[in-house]
PDB file of C-alpha atoms and ligand atoms in Angstrom:
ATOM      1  CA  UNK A  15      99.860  97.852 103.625  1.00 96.00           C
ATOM      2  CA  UNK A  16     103.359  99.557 102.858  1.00 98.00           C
ATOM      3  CA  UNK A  17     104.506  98.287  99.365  1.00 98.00           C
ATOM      4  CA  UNK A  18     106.931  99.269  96.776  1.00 98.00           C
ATOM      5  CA  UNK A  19     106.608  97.547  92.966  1.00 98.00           C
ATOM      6  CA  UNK A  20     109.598  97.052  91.188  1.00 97.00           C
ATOM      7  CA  UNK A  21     110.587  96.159  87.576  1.00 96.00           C
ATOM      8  CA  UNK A  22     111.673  96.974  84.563  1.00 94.00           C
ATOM      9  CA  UNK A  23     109.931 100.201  82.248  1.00 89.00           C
ATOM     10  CA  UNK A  24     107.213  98.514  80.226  1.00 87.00           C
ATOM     11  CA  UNK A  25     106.349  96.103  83.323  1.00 93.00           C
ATOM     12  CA  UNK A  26     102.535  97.793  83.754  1.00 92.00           C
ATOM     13  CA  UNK A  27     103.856  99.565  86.996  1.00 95.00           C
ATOM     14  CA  UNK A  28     101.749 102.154  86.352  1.00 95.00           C
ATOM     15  CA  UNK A  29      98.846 100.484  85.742  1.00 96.00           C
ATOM     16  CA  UNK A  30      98.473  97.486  88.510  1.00 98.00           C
ATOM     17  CA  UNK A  31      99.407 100.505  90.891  1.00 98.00           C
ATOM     18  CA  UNK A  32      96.638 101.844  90.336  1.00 98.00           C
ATOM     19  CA  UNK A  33      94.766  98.990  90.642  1.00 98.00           C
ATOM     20  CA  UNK A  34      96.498  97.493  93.727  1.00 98.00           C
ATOM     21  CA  UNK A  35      95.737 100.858  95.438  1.00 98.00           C
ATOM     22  CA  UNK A  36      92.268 100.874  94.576  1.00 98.00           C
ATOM     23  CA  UNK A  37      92.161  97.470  96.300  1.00 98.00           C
ATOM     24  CA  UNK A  38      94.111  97.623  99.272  1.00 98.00           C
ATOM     25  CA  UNK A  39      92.830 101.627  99.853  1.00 98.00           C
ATOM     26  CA  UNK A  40      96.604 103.098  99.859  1.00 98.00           C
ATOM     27  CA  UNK A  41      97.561 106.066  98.063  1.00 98.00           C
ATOM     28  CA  UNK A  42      99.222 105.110  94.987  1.00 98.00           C
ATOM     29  CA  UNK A  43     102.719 107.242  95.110  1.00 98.00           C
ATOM     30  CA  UNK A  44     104.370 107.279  91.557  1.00 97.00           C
ATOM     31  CA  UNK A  45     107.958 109.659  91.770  1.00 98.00           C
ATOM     32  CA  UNK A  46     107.756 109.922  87.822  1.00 96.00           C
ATOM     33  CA  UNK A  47     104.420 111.362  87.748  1.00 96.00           C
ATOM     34  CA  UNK A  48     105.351 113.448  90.442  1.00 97.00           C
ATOM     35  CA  UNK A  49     108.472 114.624  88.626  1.00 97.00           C
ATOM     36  CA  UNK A  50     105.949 115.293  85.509  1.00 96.00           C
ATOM     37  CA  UNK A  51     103.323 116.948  87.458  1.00 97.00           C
ATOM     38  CA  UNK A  52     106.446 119.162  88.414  1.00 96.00           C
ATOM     39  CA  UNK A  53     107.337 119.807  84.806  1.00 96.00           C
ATOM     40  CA  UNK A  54     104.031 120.618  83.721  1.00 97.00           C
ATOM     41  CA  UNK A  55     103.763 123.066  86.549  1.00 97.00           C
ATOM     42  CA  UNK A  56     107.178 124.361  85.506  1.00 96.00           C
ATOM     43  CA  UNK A  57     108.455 123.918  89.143  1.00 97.00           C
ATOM     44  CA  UNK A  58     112.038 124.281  89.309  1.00 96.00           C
ATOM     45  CA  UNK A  59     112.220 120.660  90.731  1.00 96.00           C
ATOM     46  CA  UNK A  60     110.752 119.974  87.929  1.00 96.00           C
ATOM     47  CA  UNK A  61     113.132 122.049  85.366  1.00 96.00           C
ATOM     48  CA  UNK A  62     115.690 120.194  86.839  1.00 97.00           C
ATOM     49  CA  UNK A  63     114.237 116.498  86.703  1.00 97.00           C
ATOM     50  CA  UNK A  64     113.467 117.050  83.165  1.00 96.00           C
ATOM     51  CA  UNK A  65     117.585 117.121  81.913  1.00 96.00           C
ATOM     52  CA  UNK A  66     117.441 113.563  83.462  1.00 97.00           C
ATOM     53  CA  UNK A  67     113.761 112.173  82.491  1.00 95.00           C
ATOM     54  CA  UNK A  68     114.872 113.138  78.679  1.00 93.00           C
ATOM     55  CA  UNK A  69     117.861 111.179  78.753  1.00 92.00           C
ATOM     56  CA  UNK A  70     116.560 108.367  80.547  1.00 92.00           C
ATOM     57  CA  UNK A  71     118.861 109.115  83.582  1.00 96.00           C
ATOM     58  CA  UNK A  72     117.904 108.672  87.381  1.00 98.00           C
ATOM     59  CA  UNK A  73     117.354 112.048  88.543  1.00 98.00           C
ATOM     60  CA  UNK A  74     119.600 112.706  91.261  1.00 98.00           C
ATOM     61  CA  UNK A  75     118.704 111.167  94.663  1.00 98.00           C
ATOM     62  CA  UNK A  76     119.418 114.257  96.489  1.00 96.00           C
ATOM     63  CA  UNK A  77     116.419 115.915  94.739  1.00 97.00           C
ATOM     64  CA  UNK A  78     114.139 112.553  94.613  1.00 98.00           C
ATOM     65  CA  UNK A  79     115.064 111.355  97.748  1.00 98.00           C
ATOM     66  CA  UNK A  80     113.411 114.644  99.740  1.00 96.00           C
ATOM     67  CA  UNK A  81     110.608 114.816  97.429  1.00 96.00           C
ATOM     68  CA  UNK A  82     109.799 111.407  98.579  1.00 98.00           C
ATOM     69  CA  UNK A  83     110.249 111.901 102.168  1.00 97.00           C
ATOM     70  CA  UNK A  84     107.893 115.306 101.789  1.00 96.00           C
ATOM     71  CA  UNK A  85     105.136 112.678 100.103  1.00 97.00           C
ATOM     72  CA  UNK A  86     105.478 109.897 102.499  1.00 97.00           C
ATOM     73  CA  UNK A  87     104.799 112.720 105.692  1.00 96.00           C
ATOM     74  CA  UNK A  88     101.691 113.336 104.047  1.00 97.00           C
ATOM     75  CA  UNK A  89      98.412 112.285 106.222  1.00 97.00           C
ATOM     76  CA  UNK A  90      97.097 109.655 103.629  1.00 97.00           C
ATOM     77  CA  UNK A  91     100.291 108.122 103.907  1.00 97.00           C
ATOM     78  CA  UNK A  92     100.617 107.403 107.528  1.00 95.00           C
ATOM     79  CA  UNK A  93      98.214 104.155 107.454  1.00 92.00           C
ATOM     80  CA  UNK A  94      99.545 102.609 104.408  1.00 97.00           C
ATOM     81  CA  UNK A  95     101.384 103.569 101.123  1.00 98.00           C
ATOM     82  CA  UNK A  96     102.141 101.917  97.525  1.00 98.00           C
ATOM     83  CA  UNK A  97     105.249 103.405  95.968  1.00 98.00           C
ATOM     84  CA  UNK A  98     105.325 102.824  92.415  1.00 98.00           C
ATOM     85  CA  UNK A  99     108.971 103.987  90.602  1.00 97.00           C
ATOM     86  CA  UNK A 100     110.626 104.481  94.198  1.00 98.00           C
ATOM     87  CA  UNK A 101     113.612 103.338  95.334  1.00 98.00           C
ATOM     88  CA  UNK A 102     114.868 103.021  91.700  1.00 98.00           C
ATOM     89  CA  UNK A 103     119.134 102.328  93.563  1.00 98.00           C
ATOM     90  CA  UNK A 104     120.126 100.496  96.516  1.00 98.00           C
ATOM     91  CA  UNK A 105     121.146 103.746  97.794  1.00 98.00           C
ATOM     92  CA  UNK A 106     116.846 104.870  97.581  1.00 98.00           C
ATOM     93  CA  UNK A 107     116.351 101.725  99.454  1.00 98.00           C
ATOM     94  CA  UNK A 108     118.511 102.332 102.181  1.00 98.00           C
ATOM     95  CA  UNK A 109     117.355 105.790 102.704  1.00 98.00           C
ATOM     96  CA  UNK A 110     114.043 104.820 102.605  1.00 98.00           C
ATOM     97  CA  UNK A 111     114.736 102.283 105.369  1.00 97.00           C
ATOM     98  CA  UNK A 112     115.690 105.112 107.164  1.00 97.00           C
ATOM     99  CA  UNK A 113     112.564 106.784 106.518  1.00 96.00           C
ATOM    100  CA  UNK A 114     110.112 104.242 107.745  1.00 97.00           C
ATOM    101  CA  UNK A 115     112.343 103.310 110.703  1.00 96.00           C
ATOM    102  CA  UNK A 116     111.878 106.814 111.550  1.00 95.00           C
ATOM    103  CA  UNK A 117     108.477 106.665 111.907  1.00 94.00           C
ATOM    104  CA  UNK A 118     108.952 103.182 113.048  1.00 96.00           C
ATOM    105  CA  UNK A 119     106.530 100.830 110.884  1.00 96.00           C
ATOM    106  CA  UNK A 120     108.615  98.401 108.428  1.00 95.00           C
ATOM    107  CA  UNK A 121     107.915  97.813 104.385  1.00 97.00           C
ATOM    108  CA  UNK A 122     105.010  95.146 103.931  1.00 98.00           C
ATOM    109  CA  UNK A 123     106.640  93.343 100.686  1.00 98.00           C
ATOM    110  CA  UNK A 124     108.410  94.517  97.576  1.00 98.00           C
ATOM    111  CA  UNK A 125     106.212  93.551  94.589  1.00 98.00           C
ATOM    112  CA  UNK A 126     108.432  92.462  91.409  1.00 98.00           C
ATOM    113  CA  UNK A 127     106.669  92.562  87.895  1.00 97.00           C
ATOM    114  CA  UNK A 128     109.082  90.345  86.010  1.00 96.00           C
ATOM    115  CA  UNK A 129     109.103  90.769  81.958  1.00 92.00           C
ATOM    116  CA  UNK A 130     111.850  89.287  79.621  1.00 88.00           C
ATOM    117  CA  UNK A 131     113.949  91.869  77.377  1.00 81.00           C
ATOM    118  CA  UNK A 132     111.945  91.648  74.190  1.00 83.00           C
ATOM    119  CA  UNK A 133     108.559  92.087  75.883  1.00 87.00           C
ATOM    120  CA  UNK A 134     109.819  94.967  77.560  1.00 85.00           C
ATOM    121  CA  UNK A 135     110.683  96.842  73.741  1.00 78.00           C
ATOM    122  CA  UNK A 136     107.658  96.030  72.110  1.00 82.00           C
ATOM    123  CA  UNK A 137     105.725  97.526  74.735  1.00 83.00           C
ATOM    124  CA  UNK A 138     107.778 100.574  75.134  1.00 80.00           C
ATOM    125  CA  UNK A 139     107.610 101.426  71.759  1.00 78.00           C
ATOM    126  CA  UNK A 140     104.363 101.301  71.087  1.00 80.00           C
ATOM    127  CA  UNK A 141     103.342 103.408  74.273  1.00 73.00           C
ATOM    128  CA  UNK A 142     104.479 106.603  72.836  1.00 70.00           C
ATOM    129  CA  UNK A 143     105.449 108.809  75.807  1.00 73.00           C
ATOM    130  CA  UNK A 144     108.126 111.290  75.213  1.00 72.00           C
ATOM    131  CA  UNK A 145     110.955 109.573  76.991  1.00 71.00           C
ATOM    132  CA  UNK A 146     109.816 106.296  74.646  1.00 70.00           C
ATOM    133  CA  UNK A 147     111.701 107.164  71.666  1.00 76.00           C
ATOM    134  CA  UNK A 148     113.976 104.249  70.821  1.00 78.00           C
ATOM    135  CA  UNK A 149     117.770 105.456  72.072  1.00 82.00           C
ATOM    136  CA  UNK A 150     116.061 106.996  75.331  1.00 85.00           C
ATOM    137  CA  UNK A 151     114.442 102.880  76.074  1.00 82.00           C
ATOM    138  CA  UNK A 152     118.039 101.738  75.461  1.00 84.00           C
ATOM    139  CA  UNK A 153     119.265 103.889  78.233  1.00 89.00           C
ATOM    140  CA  UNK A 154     116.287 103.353  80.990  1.00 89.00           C
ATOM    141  CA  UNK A 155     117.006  99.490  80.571  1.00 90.00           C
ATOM    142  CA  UNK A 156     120.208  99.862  81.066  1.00 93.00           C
ATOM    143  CA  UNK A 157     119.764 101.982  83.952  1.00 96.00           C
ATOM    144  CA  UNK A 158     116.928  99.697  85.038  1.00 95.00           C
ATOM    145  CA  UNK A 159     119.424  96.383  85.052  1.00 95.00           C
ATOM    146  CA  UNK A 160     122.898  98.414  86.460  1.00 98.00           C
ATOM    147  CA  UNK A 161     120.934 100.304  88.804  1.00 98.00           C
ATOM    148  CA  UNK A 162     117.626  99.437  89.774  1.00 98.00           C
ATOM    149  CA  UNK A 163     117.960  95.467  88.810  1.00 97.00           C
ATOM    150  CA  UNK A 164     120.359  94.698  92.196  1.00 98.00           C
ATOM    151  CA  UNK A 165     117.254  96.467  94.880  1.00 98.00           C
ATOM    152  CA  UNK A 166     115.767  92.976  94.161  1.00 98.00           C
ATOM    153  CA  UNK A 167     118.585  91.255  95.784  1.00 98.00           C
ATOM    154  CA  UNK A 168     118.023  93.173  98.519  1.00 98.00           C
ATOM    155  CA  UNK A 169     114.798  92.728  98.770  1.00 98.00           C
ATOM    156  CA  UNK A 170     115.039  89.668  98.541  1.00 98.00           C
ATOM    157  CA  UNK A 171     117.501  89.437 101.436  1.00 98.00           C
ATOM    158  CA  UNK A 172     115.175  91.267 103.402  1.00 97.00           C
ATOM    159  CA  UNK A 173     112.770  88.312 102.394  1.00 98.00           C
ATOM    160  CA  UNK A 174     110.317  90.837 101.535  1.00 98.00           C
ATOM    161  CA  UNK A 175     110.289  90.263  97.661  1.00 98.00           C
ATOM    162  CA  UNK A 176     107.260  89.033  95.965  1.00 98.00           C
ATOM    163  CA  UNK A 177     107.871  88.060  92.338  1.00 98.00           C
ATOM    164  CA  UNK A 178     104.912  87.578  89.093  1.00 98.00           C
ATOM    165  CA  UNK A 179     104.862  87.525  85.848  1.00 97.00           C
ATOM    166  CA  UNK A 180     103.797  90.533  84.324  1.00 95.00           C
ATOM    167  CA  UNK A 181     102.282  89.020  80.954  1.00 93.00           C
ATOM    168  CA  UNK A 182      98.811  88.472  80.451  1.00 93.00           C
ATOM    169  CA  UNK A 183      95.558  90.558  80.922  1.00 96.00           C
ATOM    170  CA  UNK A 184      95.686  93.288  83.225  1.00 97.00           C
ATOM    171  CA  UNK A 185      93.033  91.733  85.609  1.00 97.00           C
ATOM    172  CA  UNK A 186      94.814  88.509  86.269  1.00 98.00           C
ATOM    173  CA  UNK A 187      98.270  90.299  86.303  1.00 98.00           C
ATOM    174  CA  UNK A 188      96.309  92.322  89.970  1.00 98.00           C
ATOM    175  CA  UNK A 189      94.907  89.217  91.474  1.00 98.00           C
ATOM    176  CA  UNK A 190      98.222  87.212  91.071  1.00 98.00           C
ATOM    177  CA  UNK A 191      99.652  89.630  92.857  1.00 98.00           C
ATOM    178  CA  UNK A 192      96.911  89.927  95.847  1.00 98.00           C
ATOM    179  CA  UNK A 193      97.065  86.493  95.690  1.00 98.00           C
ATOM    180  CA  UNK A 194     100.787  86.159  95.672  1.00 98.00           C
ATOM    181  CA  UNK A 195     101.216  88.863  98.581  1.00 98.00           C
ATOM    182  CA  UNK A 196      98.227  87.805 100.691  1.00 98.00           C
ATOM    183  CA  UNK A 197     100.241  84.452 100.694  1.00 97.00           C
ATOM    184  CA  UNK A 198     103.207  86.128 101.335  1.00 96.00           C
ATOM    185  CA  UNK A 199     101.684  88.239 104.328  1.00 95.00           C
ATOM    186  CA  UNK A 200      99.616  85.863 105.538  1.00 92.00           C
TER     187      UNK A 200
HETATM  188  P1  AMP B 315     108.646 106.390  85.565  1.00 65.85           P
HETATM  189  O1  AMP B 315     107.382 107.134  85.330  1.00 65.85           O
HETATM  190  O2  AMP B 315     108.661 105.675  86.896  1.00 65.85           O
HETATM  191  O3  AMP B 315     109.029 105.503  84.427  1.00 65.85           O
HETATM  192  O4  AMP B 315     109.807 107.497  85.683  1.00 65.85           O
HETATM  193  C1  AMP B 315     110.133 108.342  84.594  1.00 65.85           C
HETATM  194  C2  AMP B 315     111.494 108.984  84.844  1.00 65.85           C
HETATM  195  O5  AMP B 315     111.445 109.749  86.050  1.00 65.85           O
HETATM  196  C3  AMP B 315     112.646 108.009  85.049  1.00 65.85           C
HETATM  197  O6  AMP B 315     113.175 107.562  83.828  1.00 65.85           O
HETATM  198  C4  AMP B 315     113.617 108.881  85.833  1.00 65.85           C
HETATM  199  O7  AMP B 315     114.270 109.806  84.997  1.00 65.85           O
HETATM  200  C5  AMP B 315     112.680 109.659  86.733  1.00 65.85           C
HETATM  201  N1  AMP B 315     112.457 108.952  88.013  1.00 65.85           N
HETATM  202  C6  AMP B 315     111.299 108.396  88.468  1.00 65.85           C
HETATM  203  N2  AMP B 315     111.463 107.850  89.678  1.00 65.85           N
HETATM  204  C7  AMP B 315     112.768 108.052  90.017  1.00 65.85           C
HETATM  205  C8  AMP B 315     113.571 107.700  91.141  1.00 65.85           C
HETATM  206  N3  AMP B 315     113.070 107.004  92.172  1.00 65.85           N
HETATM  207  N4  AMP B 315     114.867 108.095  91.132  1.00 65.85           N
HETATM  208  C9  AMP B 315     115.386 108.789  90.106  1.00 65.85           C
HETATM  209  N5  AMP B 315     114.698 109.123  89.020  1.00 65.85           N
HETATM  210  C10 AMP B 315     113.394 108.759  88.950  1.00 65.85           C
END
């Protein structure tokens, strides 16, 4: 299984990554806990990741972009992958295209979590991280609809997109979407 989840910050990314790679046996591959693994390790990758993460800017695609590509050559990656945070711009997508048709296998689906606007504050702001504080959420959902928002056209284009609702307990949240992309797959 090759799969990338998309949506908006707040959507539970994070969490039914986990979950999804538990179940289908994938490493789970998250860029912004990469980028903070970096920062905590006081990498200069991370250094420079940080200016961005604390604005709630994209960090550049030059630096994610190889960082990715390093991950993806990885063993653990060869049979299977779920990218959680990754491509976050059309431009990631097309590049990671290029990646996989490299190594010649194709993406399995793109999962959306789909949450409306006010959903997506409450939960922000009552999660607490560091780049949660109120001005910063304006900015990553603003980033999130004029930059990340238009991959799921092309996804969709691709007919590889697989949309659910991301409200409700965590639990049901993962088995919609096993059941939505066995479906999908099948
Ligand atoms: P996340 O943990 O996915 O919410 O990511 C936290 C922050 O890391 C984002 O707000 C960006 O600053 C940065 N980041 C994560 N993934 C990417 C990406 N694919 N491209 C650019 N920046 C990213």
């Amino acid at each position: 299984m090759r799969l990338i989840l998309v949506g908006p910050p707040g959507a539970g990314k994070g969490t039914q990554a986990v979950h999804l790679a538990e179940h289908y046996q994938i490493p789970h591959i998250s860029t912004g806990d990469i980028f903070r693994a970096n920062l905590q390790n006081g990498t200069a990758l991370g250094l420079k990741a940080k200016s961005y993460m604390d604005k709630g800017e994209l960090v550049p695609d030059s630096l994610t972009n190889e960082m990715v590509k390093d991950r993806l050559a990885k063993d653990d990656a060869k049979s299977g992958f779920l990218l959680d945070g990754f491509p976050r711009n059309v431009s990631q997508a097309e590049v990671l295209n290029a990646m996989l048709a490299e190594s010649g296998v194709l993406l399995d689906a793109a999962l959306e979590l789909s949450l409306d606007n006010e959903e997506i504050v409450k939960r922000l702001s009552i999660r607490g991280r560091d780049d949660d504080r109120e001005e910063i959420i304006r900015r990553r959902l603003e980033v999130y609809s004029e930059q990340t928002a238009p991959i799921i056209s092309f996804y969709r284009d691709a007919n590889l997109l697989v949309t659910i609702a991301a409200t409700g307990e965590i639990s049901d949240i993962t088995a919609a979407a096993i059941a939505a992309l066995s479906k999908k797959l099948s």
